[in-house]
PDB file of C-alpha atoms in Angstrom:
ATOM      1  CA  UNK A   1       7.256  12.774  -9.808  1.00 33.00           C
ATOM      2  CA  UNK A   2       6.193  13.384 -13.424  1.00 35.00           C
ATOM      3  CA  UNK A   3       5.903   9.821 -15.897  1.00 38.00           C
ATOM      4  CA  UNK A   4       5.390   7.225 -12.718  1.00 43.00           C
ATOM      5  CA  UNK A   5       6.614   5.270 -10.600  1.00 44.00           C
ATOM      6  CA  UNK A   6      10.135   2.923 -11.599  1.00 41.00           C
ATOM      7  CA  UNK A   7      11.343   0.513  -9.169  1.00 41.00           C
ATOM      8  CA  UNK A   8      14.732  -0.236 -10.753  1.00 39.00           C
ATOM      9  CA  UNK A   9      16.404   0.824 -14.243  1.00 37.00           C
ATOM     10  CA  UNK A  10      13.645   1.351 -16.984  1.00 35.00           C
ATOM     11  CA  UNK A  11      11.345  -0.763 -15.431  1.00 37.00           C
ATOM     12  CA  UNK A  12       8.135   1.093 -14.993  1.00 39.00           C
ATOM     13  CA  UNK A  13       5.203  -0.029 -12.395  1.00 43.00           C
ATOM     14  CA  UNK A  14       2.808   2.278 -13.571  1.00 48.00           C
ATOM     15  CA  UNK A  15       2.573   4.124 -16.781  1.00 48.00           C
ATOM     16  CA  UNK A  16       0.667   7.574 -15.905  1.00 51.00           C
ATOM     17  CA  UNK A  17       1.598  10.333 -12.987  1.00 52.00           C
ATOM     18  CA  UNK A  18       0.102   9.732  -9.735  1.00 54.00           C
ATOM     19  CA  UNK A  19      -2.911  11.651  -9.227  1.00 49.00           C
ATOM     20  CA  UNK A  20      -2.949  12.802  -5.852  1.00 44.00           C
ATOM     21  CA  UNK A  21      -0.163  15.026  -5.372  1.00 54.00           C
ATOM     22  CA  UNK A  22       3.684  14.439  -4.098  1.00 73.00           C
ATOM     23  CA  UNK A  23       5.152  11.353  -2.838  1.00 84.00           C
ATOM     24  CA  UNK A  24       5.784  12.447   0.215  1.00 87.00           C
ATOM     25  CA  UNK A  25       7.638  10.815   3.310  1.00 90.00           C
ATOM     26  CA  UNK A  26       5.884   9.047   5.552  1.00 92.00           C
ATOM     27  CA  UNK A  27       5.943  11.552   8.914  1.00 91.00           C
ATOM     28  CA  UNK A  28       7.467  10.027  11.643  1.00 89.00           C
ATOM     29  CA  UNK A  29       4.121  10.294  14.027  1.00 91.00           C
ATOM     30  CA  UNK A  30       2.799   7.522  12.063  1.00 94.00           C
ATOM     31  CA  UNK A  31       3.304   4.002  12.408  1.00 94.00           C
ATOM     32  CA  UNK A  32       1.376   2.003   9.055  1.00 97.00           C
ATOM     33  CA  UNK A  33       1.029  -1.492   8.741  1.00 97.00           C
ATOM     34  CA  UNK A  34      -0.174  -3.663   6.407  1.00 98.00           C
ATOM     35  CA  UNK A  35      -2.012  -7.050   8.209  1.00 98.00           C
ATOM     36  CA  UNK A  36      -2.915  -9.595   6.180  1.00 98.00           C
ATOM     37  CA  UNK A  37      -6.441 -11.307   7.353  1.00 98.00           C
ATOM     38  CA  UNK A  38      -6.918 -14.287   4.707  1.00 97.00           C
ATOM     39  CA  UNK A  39      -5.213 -15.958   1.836  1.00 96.00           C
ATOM     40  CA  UNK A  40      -2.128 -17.890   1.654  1.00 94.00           C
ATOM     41  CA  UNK A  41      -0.356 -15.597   3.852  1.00 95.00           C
ATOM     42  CA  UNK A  42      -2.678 -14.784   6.877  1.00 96.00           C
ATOM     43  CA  UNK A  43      -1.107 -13.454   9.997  1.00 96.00           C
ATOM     44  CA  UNK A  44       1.768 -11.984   8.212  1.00 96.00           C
ATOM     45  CA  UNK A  45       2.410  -8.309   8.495  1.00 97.00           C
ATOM     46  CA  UNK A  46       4.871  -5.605   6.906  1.00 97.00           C
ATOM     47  CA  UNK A  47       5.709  -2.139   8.834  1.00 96.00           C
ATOM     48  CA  UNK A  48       5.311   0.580   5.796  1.00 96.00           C
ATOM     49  CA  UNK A  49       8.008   3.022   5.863  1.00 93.00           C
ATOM     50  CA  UNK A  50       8.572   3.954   2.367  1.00 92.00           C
ATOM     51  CA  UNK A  51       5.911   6.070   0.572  1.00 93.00           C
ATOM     52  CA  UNK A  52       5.659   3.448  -1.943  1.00 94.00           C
ATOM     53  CA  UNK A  53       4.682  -0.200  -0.792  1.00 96.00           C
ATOM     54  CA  UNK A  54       4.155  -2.819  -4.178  1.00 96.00           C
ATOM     55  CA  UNK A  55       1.949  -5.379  -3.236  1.00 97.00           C
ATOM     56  CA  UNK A  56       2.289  -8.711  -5.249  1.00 97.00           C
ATOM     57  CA  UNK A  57       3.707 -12.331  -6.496  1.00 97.00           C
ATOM     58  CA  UNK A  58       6.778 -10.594  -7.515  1.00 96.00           C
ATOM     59  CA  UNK A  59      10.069 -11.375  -5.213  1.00 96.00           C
ATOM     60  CA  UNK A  60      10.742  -7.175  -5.640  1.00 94.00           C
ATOM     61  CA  UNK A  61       7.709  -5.965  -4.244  1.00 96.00           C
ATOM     62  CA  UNK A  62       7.636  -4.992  -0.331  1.00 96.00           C
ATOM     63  CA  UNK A  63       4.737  -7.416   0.367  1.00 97.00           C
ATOM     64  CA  UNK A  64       4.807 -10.971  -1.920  1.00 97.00           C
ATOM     65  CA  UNK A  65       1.663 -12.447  -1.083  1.00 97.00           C
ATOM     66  CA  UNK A  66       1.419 -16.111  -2.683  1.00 96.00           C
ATOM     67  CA  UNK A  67      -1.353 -16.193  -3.522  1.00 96.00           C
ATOM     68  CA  UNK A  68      -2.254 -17.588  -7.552  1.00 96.00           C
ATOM     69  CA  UNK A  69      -5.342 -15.003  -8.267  1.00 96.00           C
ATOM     70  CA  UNK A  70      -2.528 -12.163  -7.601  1.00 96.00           C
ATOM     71  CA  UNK A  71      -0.420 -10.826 -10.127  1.00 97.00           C
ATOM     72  CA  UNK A  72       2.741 -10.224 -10.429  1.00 96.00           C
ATOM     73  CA  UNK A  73       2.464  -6.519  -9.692  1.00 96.00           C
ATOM     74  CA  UNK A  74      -1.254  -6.278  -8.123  1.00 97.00           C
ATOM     75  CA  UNK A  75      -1.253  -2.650  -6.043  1.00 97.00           C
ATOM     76  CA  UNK A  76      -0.090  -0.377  -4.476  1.00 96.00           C
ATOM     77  CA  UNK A  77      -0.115   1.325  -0.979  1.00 96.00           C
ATOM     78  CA  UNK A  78       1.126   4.968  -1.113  1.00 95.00           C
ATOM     79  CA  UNK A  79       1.750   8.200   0.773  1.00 94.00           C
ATOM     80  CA  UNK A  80       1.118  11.521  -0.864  1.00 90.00           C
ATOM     81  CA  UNK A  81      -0.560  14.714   0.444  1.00 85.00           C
ATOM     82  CA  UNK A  82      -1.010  13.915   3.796  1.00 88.00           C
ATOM     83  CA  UNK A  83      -2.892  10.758   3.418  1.00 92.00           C
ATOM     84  CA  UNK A  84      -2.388   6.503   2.365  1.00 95.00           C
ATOM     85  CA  UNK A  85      -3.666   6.150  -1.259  1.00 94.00           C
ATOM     86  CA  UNK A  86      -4.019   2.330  -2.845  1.00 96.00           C
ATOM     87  CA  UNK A  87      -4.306   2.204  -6.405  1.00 95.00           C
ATOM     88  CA  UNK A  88      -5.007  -1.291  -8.500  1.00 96.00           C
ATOM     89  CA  UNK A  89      -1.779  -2.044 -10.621  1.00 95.00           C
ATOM     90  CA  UNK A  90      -3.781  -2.882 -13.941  1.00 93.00           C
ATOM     91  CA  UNK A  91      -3.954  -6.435 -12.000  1.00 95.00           C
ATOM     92  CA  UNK A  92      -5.649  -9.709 -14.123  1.00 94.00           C
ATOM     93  CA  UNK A  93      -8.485  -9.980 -11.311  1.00 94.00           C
ATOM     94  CA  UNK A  94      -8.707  -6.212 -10.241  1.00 95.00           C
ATOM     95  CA  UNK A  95      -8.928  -5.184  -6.418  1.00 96.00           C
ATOM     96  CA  UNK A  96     -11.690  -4.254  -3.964  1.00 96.00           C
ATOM     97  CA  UNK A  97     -11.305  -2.142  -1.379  1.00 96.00           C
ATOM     98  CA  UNK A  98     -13.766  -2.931   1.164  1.00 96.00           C
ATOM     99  CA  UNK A  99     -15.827  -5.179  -0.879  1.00 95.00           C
ATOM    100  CA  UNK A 100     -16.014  -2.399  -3.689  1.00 95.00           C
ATOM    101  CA  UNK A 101     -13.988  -2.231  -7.222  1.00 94.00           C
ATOM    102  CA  UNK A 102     -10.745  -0.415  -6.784  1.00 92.00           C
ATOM    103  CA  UNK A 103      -9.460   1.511  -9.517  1.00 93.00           C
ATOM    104  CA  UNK A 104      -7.550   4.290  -6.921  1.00 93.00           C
ATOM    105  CA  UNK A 105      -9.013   5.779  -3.571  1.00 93.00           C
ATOM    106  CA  UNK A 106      -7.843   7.105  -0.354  1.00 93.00           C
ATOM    107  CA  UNK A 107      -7.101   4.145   2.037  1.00 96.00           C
ATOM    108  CA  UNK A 108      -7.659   4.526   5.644  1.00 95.00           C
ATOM    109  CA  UNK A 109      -7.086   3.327   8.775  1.00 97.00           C
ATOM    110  CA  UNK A 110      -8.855  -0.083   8.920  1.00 97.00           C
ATOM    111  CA  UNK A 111      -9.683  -0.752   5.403  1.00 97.00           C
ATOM    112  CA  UNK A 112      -9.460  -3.440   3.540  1.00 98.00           C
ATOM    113  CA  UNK A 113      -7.571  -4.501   0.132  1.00 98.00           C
ATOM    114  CA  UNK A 114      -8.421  -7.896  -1.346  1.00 97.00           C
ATOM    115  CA  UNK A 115      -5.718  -9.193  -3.925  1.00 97.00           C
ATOM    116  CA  UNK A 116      -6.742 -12.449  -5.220  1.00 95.00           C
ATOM    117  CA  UNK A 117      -7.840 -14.439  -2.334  1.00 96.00           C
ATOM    118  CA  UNK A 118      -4.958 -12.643  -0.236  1.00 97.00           C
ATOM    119  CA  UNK A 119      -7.158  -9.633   2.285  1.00 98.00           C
ATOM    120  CA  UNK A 120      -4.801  -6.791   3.818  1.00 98.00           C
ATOM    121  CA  UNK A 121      -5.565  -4.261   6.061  1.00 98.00           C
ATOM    122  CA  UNK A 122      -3.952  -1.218   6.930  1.00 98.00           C
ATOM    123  CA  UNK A 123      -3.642  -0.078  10.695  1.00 97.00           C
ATOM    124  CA  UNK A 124      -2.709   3.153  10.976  1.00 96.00           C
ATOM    125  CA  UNK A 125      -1.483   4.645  14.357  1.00 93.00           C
ATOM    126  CA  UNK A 126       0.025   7.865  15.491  1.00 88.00           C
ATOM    127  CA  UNK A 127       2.768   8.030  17.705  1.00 81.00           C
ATOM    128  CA  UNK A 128       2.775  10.302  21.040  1.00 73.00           C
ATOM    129  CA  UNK A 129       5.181  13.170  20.740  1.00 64.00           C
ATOM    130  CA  UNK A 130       8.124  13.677  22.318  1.00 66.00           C
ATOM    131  CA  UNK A 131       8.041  15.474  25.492  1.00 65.00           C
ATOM    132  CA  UNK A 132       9.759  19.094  25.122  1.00 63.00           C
ATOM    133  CA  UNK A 133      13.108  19.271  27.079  1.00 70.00           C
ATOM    134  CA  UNK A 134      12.767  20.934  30.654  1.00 74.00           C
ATOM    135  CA  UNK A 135      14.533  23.533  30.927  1.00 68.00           C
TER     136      UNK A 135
END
């Protein structure tokens, strides 16, 4: 996907390519969520099925956090070459992820985003396969 990402008509979330490959689909092994731990919205939690998951203030992202040290558009979670990315959105107050500054990283099982006071983690499992038919 060459220019970045656009969540509806012209309106552009980020304004460079993506550096880490393809979007690709989330494979259906893998159940992601997104938990989040503190801020205004502790407890809640979001199933992530698209390879793209905004994370924000803004009613069209997937997760709104309400949280007042978020922006509008803070981050985002997302899915290319075979492994969860999070990238900071150009935010006011800038991301950590785990306690570090987040500019864009790989984002694994367990780690933690902080947007604003708002804390997310993603919890990644993988499905069992299906059992092949007897025959």
């Amino acid at each position: 996907m060459a220019g970045g990402v656009t969540m509806s008509g012209s309106q552009t979330l980020i304004d460079e390519p993506l550096k880490v490959g393809e979007l690709t689909a989330i494979p259906d092994d893998i159940d992601a969520r997104l938990v989040i731990l503190a801020g205004p919205d502790e407890g809640s939690t979001y199933v992530v099925t698209e390879p793209v998951t905004l994370i924000g203030r803004d009613k069209d992202c997937h997760v709104v956090i309400d949280d007042p040290r978020a922006s509008a558009r803070h981050a985002m979670v997302y899915f290319a070459s075979g492994e969860f990315r999070v990238r900071d959105l150009e935010s006011t107050n800038g991301s950590l992820l785990n306690g570090s500054p987040l500019t864009e990283f790989a984002f694994y099982d367990g780690d933690d985003v902080r947007c604003g006071k708002t804390v997310i983690r993603l919890l990644v499992d993988f499905k069992d396969p299906k059992p092949a038919p007897q025959v």
